[in-house]
PDB file of N, CA and C in Angstrom:
ATOM      1  N   ARG A   9       2.455  10.493  11.698  1.00 62.00           N
ATOM      2  CA  ARG A   9       1.680   9.298  11.183  1.00 62.00           C
ATOM      3  C   ARG A   9       0.194   9.701  11.022  1.00 62.00           C
ATOM      4  N   PRO A  10      -0.474   9.308  10.121  1.00 67.00           N
ATOM      5  CA  PRO A  10      -1.857   9.557   9.935  1.00 67.00           C
ATOM      6  C   PRO A  10      -2.732   9.168  11.205  1.00 67.00           C
ATOM      7  N   ALA A  11      -2.447   8.156  11.987  1.00 70.00           N
ATOM      8  CA  ALA A  11      -3.235   7.944  13.056  1.00 70.00           C
ATOM      9  C   ALA A  11      -3.171   8.678  14.224  1.00 70.00           C
ATOM     10  N   VAL A  12      -2.155   9.543  14.244  1.00 68.00           N
ATOM     11  CA  VAL A  12      -1.824  10.361  15.404  1.00 68.00           C
ATOM     12  C   VAL A  12      -2.562  11.712  15.138  1.00 68.00           C
ATOM     13  N   ALA A  13      -3.430  12.003  16.151  1.00 65.00           N
ATOM     14  CA  ALA A  13      -4.304  13.263  15.872  1.00 65.00           C
ATOM     15  C   ALA A  13      -3.686  14.420  16.554  1.00 65.00           C
ATOM     16  N   THR A  14      -3.123  14.025  17.873  1.00 72.00           N
ATOM     17  CA  THR A  14      -2.616  15.288  18.503  1.00 72.00           C
ATOM     18  C   THR A  14      -1.501  14.814  19.511  1.00 72.00           C
ATOM     19  N   ALA A  15      -0.719  15.681  19.999  1.00 73.00           N
ATOM     20  CA  ALA A  15       0.156  15.195  20.985  1.00 73.00           C
ATOM     21  C   ALA A  15      -0.118  16.119  22.165  1.00 73.00           C
ATOM     22  N   ILE A  16      -0.012  15.511  23.484  1.00 76.00           N
ATOM     23  CA  ILE A  16      -0.239  16.186  24.648  1.00 76.00           C
ATOM     24  C   ILE A  16       1.009  16.498  25.296  1.00 76.00           C
ATOM     25  N   ILE A  17       1.350  17.803  25.631  1.00 76.00           N
ATOM     26  CA  ILE A  17       2.607  18.112  26.198  1.00 76.00           C
ATOM     27  C   ILE A  17       2.195  18.724  27.597  1.00 76.00           C
ATOM     28  N   GLY A  18       3.052  18.626  28.531  1.00 80.00           N
ATOM     29  CA  GLY A  18       3.024  19.406  29.813  1.00 80.00           C
ATOM     30  C   GLY A  18       4.254  19.921  30.136  1.00 80.00           C
ATOM     31  N   PHE A  19       4.267  20.882  31.025  1.00 86.00           N
ATOM     32  CA  PHE A  19       5.449  21.647  31.396  1.00 86.00           C
ATOM     33  C   PHE A  19       5.150  22.311  32.808  1.00 86.00           C
ATOM     34  N   SER A  20       6.331  22.511  33.484  1.00 92.00           N
ATOM     35  CA  SER A  20       6.181  23.137  34.773  1.00 92.00           C
ATOM     36  C   SER A  20       7.098  24.292  34.831  1.00 92.00           C
ATOM     37  N   SER A  21       7.802  24.588  33.684  1.00 94.00           N
ATOM     38  CA  SER A  21       8.334  25.874  33.634  1.00 94.00           C
ATOM     39  C   SER A  21       8.461  26.463  32.254  1.00 94.00           C
ATOM     40  N   GLU A  22       8.768  27.769  32.115  1.00 94.00           N
ATOM     41  CA  GLU A  22       8.866  28.136  30.678  1.00 94.00           C
ATOM     42  C   GLU A  22       9.956  27.550  29.837  1.00 94.00           C
ATOM     43  N   GLU A  23      11.123  27.283  30.478  1.00 94.00           N
ATOM     44  CA  GLU A  23      12.141  26.651  29.705  1.00 94.00           C
ATOM     45  C   GLU A  23      11.693  25.131  29.172  1.00 94.00           C
ATOM     46  N   GLN A  24      10.931  24.397  30.037  1.00 93.00           N
ATOM     47  CA  GLN A  24      10.400  23.170  29.749  1.00 93.00           C
ATOM     48  C   GLN A  24       9.428  23.282  28.473  1.00 93.00           C
ATOM     49  N   PHE A  25       8.530  24.363  28.624  1.00 92.00           N
ATOM     50  CA  PHE A  25       7.711  24.580  27.562  1.00 92.00           C
ATOM     51  C   PHE A  25       8.358  24.907  26.240  1.00 92.00           C
ATOM     52  N   ASP A  26       9.405  25.697  26.168  1.00 91.00           N
ATOM     53  CA  ASP A  26      10.167  26.009  25.056  1.00 91.00           C
ATOM     54  C   ASP A  26      10.977  24.672  24.428  1.00 91.00           C
ATOM     55  N   THR A  27      11.429  23.894  25.405  1.00 89.00           N
ATOM     56  CA  THR A  27      12.085  22.537  24.913  1.00 89.00           C
ATOM     57  C   THR A  27      10.889  21.764  24.254  1.00 89.00           C
ATOM     58  N   ASN A  28       9.727  21.632  24.824  1.00 86.00           N
ATOM     59  CA  ASN A  28       8.713  20.883  24.146  1.00 86.00           C
ATOM     60  C   ASN A  28       8.288  21.446  22.852  1.00 86.00           C
ATOM     61  N   LEU A  29       8.090  22.803  22.859  1.00 87.00           N
ATOM     62  CA  LEU A  29       7.748  23.386  21.628  1.00 87.00           C
ATOM     63  C   LEU A  29       8.702  23.157  20.536  1.00 87.00           C
ATOM     64  N   ALA A  30      10.077  23.221  20.863  1.00 89.00           N
ATOM     65  CA  ALA A  30      11.084  23.012  19.718  1.00 89.00           C
ATOM     66  C   ALA A  30      11.174  21.553  19.188  1.00 89.00           C
ATOM     67  N   ALA A  31      10.474  20.663  19.943  1.00 84.00           N
ATOM     68  CA  ALA A  31      10.443  19.120  19.609  1.00 84.00           C
ATOM     69  C   ALA A  31       9.635  19.203  18.354  1.00 84.00           C
ATOM     70  N   THR A  32       8.705  20.125  18.050  1.00 83.00           N
ATOM     71  CA  THR A  32       7.754  19.896  17.025  1.00 83.00           C
ATOM     72  C   THR A  32       8.558  20.169  15.532  1.00 83.00           C
ATOM     73  N   ASP A  33       9.791  20.662  15.623  1.00 88.00           N
ATOM     74  CA  ASP A  33      10.571  20.714  14.487  1.00 88.00           C
ATOM     75  C   ASP A  33      11.520  19.549  14.110  1.00 88.00           C
ATOM     76  N   LEU A  34      11.385  18.565  15.112  1.00 87.00           N
ATOM     77  CA  LEU A  34      12.229  17.296  15.101  1.00 87.00           C
ATOM     78  C   LEU A  34      11.885  16.503  13.736  1.00 87.00           C
ATOM     79  N   GLU A  35      12.710  16.073  13.007  1.00 91.00           N
ATOM     80  CA  GLU A  35      12.570  15.307  11.841  1.00 91.00           C
ATOM     81  C   GLU A  35      13.236  14.040  11.992  1.00 91.00           C
ATOM     82  N   LEU A  36      12.647  13.014  11.875  1.00 91.00           N
ATOM     83  CA  LEU A  36      13.201  11.618  12.019  1.00 91.00           C
ATOM     84  C   LEU A  36      13.768  11.148  10.666  1.00 91.00           C
ATOM     85  N   THR A  37      14.816  10.325  10.719  1.00 96.00           N
ATOM     86  CA  THR A  37      15.353   9.638   9.474  1.00 96.00           C
ATOM     87  C   THR A  37      14.409   8.651   9.143  1.00 96.00           C
ATOM     88  N   ALA A  38      14.442   8.086   8.001  1.00 95.00           N
ATOM     89  CA  ALA A  38      13.610   6.770   7.431  1.00 95.00           C
ATOM     90  C   ALA A  38      13.996   5.726   8.406  1.00 95.00           C
ATOM     91  N   ALA A  39      15.239   5.577   8.861  1.00 97.00           N
ATOM     92  CA  ALA A  39      15.748   4.426   9.621  1.00 97.00           C
ATOM     93  C   ALA A  39      15.090   4.543  11.026  1.00 97.00           C
ATOM     94  N   GLU A  40      15.121   5.748  11.557  1.00 95.00           N
ATOM     95  CA  GLU A  40      14.577   5.969  12.887  1.00 95.00           C
ATOM     96  C   GLU A  40      13.028   5.633  12.966  1.00 95.00           C
ATOM     97  N   ARG A  41      12.341   6.132  11.805  1.00 92.00           N
ATOM     98  CA  ARG A  41      10.942   5.857  11.695  1.00 92.00           C
ATOM     99  C   ARG A  41      10.634   4.347  11.694  1.00 92.00           C
ATOM    100  N   THR A  42      11.392   3.589  10.855  1.00 95.00           N
ATOM    101  CA  THR A  42      11.457   2.239  10.724  1.00 95.00           C
ATOM    102  C   THR A  42      11.499   1.544  12.046  1.00 95.00           C
ATOM    103  N   ALA A  43      12.509   1.894  12.794  1.00 96.00           N
ATOM    104  CA  ALA A  43      12.808   1.305  14.085  1.00 96.00           C
ATOM    105  C   ALA A  43      11.675   1.608  14.966  1.00 96.00           C
ATOM    106  N   LEU A  44      11.036   2.839  14.983  1.00 91.00           N
ATOM    107  CA  LEU A  44       9.970   3.179  15.898  1.00 91.00           C
ATOM    108  C   LEU A  44       8.848   2.274  15.454  1.00 91.00           C
ATOM    109  N   ASP A  45       8.518   2.257  14.149  1.00 90.00           N
ATOM    110  CA  ASP A  45       7.472   1.507  13.724  1.00 90.00           C
ATOM    111  C   ASP A  45       7.560   0.023  14.072  1.00 90.00           C
ATOM    112  N   THR A  46       8.646  -0.626  14.089  1.00 92.00           N
ATOM    113  CA  THR A  46       8.931  -2.044  14.476  1.00 92.00           C
ATOM    114  C   THR A  46       8.627  -2.130  15.909  1.00 92.00           C
ATOM    115  N   VAL A  47       9.243  -1.362  16.790  1.00 92.00           N
ATOM    116  CA  VAL A  47       8.922  -1.618  18.259  1.00 92.00           C
ATOM    117  C   VAL A  47       7.640  -1.279  18.743  1.00 92.00           C
ATOM    118  N   SER A  48       6.771  -0.527  17.893  1.00 87.00           N
ATOM    119  CA  SER A  48       5.585  -0.100  18.400  1.00 87.00           C
ATOM    120  C   SER A  48       4.434  -0.801  17.579  1.00 87.00           C
ATOM    121  N   ALA A  49       4.623  -1.665  16.626  1.00 86.00           N
ATOM    122  CA  ALA A  49       3.719  -2.431  16.079  1.00 86.00           C
ATOM    123  C   ALA A  49       2.741  -3.122  16.881  1.00 86.00           C
ATOM    124  N   PRO A  50       1.487  -3.030  16.705  1.00 85.00           N
ATOM    125  CA  PRO A  50       0.463  -3.686  17.480  1.00 85.00           C
ATOM    126  C   PRO A  50       0.480  -5.205  17.213  1.00 85.00           C
ATOM    127  N   ALA A  51       0.288  -5.915  18.459  1.00 86.00           N
ATOM    128  CA  ALA A  51       0.346  -7.401  18.272  1.00 86.00           C
ATOM    129  C   ALA A  51      -0.863  -7.894  17.486  1.00 86.00           C
ATOM    130  N   ILE A  52      -0.633  -9.057  16.751  1.00 86.00           N
ATOM    131  CA  ILE A  52      -1.683  -9.573  15.912  1.00 86.00           C
ATOM    132  C   ILE A  52      -2.603 -10.393  16.892  1.00 86.00           C
ATOM    133  N   PRO A  53      -3.888 -10.168  16.948  1.00 87.00           N
ATOM    134  CA  PRO A  53      -4.757 -10.803  17.914  1.00 87.00           C
ATOM    135  C   PRO A  53      -5.067 -12.352  17.509  1.00 87.00           C
ATOM    136  N   TYR A  54      -5.626 -12.998  18.281  1.00 90.00           N
ATOM    137  CA  TYR A  54      -6.008 -14.381  18.029  1.00 90.00           C
ATOM    138  C   TYR A  54      -7.407 -14.222  17.374  1.00 90.00           C
ATOM    139  N   PRO A  55      -7.691 -14.922  16.330  1.00 89.00           N
ATOM    140  CA  PRO A  55      -7.092 -16.127  15.832  1.00 89.00           C
ATOM    141  C   PRO A  55      -6.086 -15.864  14.631  1.00 89.00           C
ATOM    142  N   GLN A  56      -5.964 -14.656  14.285  1.00 88.00           N
ATOM    143  CA  GLN A  56      -5.043 -14.279  13.187  1.00 88.00           C
ATOM    144  C   GLN A  56      -3.590 -14.682  13.448  1.00 88.00           C
ATOM    145  N   ASN A  57      -3.096 -14.579  14.742  1.00 86.00           N
ATOM    146  CA  ASN A  57      -1.621 -14.879  15.085  1.00 86.00           C
ATOM    147  C   ASN A  57      -1.408 -16.232  14.914  1.00 86.00           C
ATOM    148  N   PHE A  58      -2.523 -17.166  15.292  1.00 86.00           N
ATOM    149  CA  PHE A  58      -2.415 -18.550  15.246  1.00 86.00           C
ATOM    150  C   PHE A  58      -2.508 -19.061  13.715  1.00 86.00           C
ATOM    151  N   ILE A  59      -3.337 -18.430  12.955  1.00 85.00           N
ATOM    152  CA  ILE A  59      -3.333 -18.723  11.518  1.00 85.00           C
ATOM    153  C   ILE A  59      -2.009 -18.340  10.903  1.00 85.00           C
ATOM    154  N   ALA A  60      -1.566 -17.255  11.063  1.00 84.00           N
ATOM    155  CA  ALA A  60      -0.229 -16.816  10.332  1.00 84.00           C
ATOM    156  C   ALA A  60       0.859 -17.712  10.773  1.00 84.00           C
ATOM    157  N   ARG A  61       0.914 -18.174  12.014  1.00 83.00           N
ATOM    158  CA  ARG A  61       1.980 -19.170  12.474  1.00 83.00           C
ATOM    159  C   ARG A  61       1.820 -20.462  11.790  1.00 83.00           C
ATOM    160  N   PHE A  62       0.491 -21.018  11.807  1.00 82.00           N
ATOM    161  CA  PHE A  62       0.219 -22.231  11.090  1.00 82.00           C
ATOM    162  C   PHE A  62       0.532 -22.158   9.646  1.00 82.00           C
ATOM    163  N   GLU A  63       0.217 -21.210   8.999  1.00 82.00           N
ATOM    164  CA  GLU A  63       0.468 -21.026   7.410  1.00 82.00           C
ATOM    165  C   GLU A  63       2.148 -20.998   7.150  1.00 82.00           C
ATOM    166  N   SER A  64       2.807 -20.550   7.999  1.00 81.00           N
ATOM    167  CA  SER A  64       4.321 -20.383   7.891  1.00 81.00           C
ATOM    168  C   SER A  64       5.025 -21.529   8.518  1.00 81.00           C
ATOM    169  N   ASP A  65       4.426 -22.519   9.137  1.00 80.00           N
ATOM    170  CA  ASP A  65       5.061 -23.527   9.608  1.00 80.00           C
ATOM    171  C   ASP A  65       4.987 -24.967   8.643  1.00 80.00           C
ATOM    172  N   ALA A  66       6.242 -25.313   8.208  1.00 79.00           N
ATOM    173  CA  ALA A  66       6.162 -26.304   7.134  1.00 79.00           C
ATOM    174  C   ALA A  66       5.894 -27.524   7.615  1.00 79.00           C
ATOM    175  N   ARG A  67       5.994 -27.839   9.027  1.00 77.00           N
ATOM    176  CA  ARG A  67       5.371 -29.125   9.701  1.00 77.00           C
ATOM    177  C   ARG A  67       3.907 -29.082   9.535  1.00 77.00           C
ATOM    178  N   ALA A  68       3.305 -27.970   9.873  1.00 72.00           N
ATOM    179  CA  ALA A  68       1.912 -28.070   9.890  1.00 72.00           C
ATOM    180  C   ALA A  68       1.330 -28.135   8.360  1.00 72.00           C
ATOM    181  N   GLN A  69       1.932 -27.492   7.538  1.00 72.00           N
ATOM    182  CA  GLN A  69       1.647 -27.612   5.949  1.00 72.00           C
ATOM    183  C   GLN A  69       1.781 -29.014   5.578  1.00 72.00           C
ATOM    184  N   ALA A  70       2.882 -29.864   6.160  1.00 77.00           N
ATOM    185  CA  ALA A  70       2.977 -31.308   5.605  1.00 77.00           C
ATOM    186  C   ALA A  70       1.791 -32.217   6.024  1.00 77.00           C
ATOM    187  N   ILE A  71       1.129 -31.861   7.067  1.00 73.00           N
ATOM    188  CA  ILE A  71       0.002 -32.735   7.371  1.00 73.00           C
ATOM    189  C   ILE A  71      -1.302 -32.416   6.625  1.00 73.00           C
ATOM    190  N   LEU A  72      -1.292 -31.275   5.847  1.00 64.00           N
ATOM    191  CA  LEU A  72      -2.560 -30.936   5.086  1.00 64.00           C
ATOM    192  C   LEU A  72      -2.756 -31.769   3.912  1.00 64.00           C
TER     193      LEU A  72
END
């Protein structure tokens, strides 16, 4: 992702270091990336979250 500048890895053995290093070759499918994006999406802060809910609520729109 463009926002990720670096990854910090730690290890306590050479085997663990090799495992961590091998993870750099990991390629995620589009579905896996979408799933990760969905669960890690930042929350919309107030008042934008309130405005978005209000605009999508038919009952609220009916009183305008």
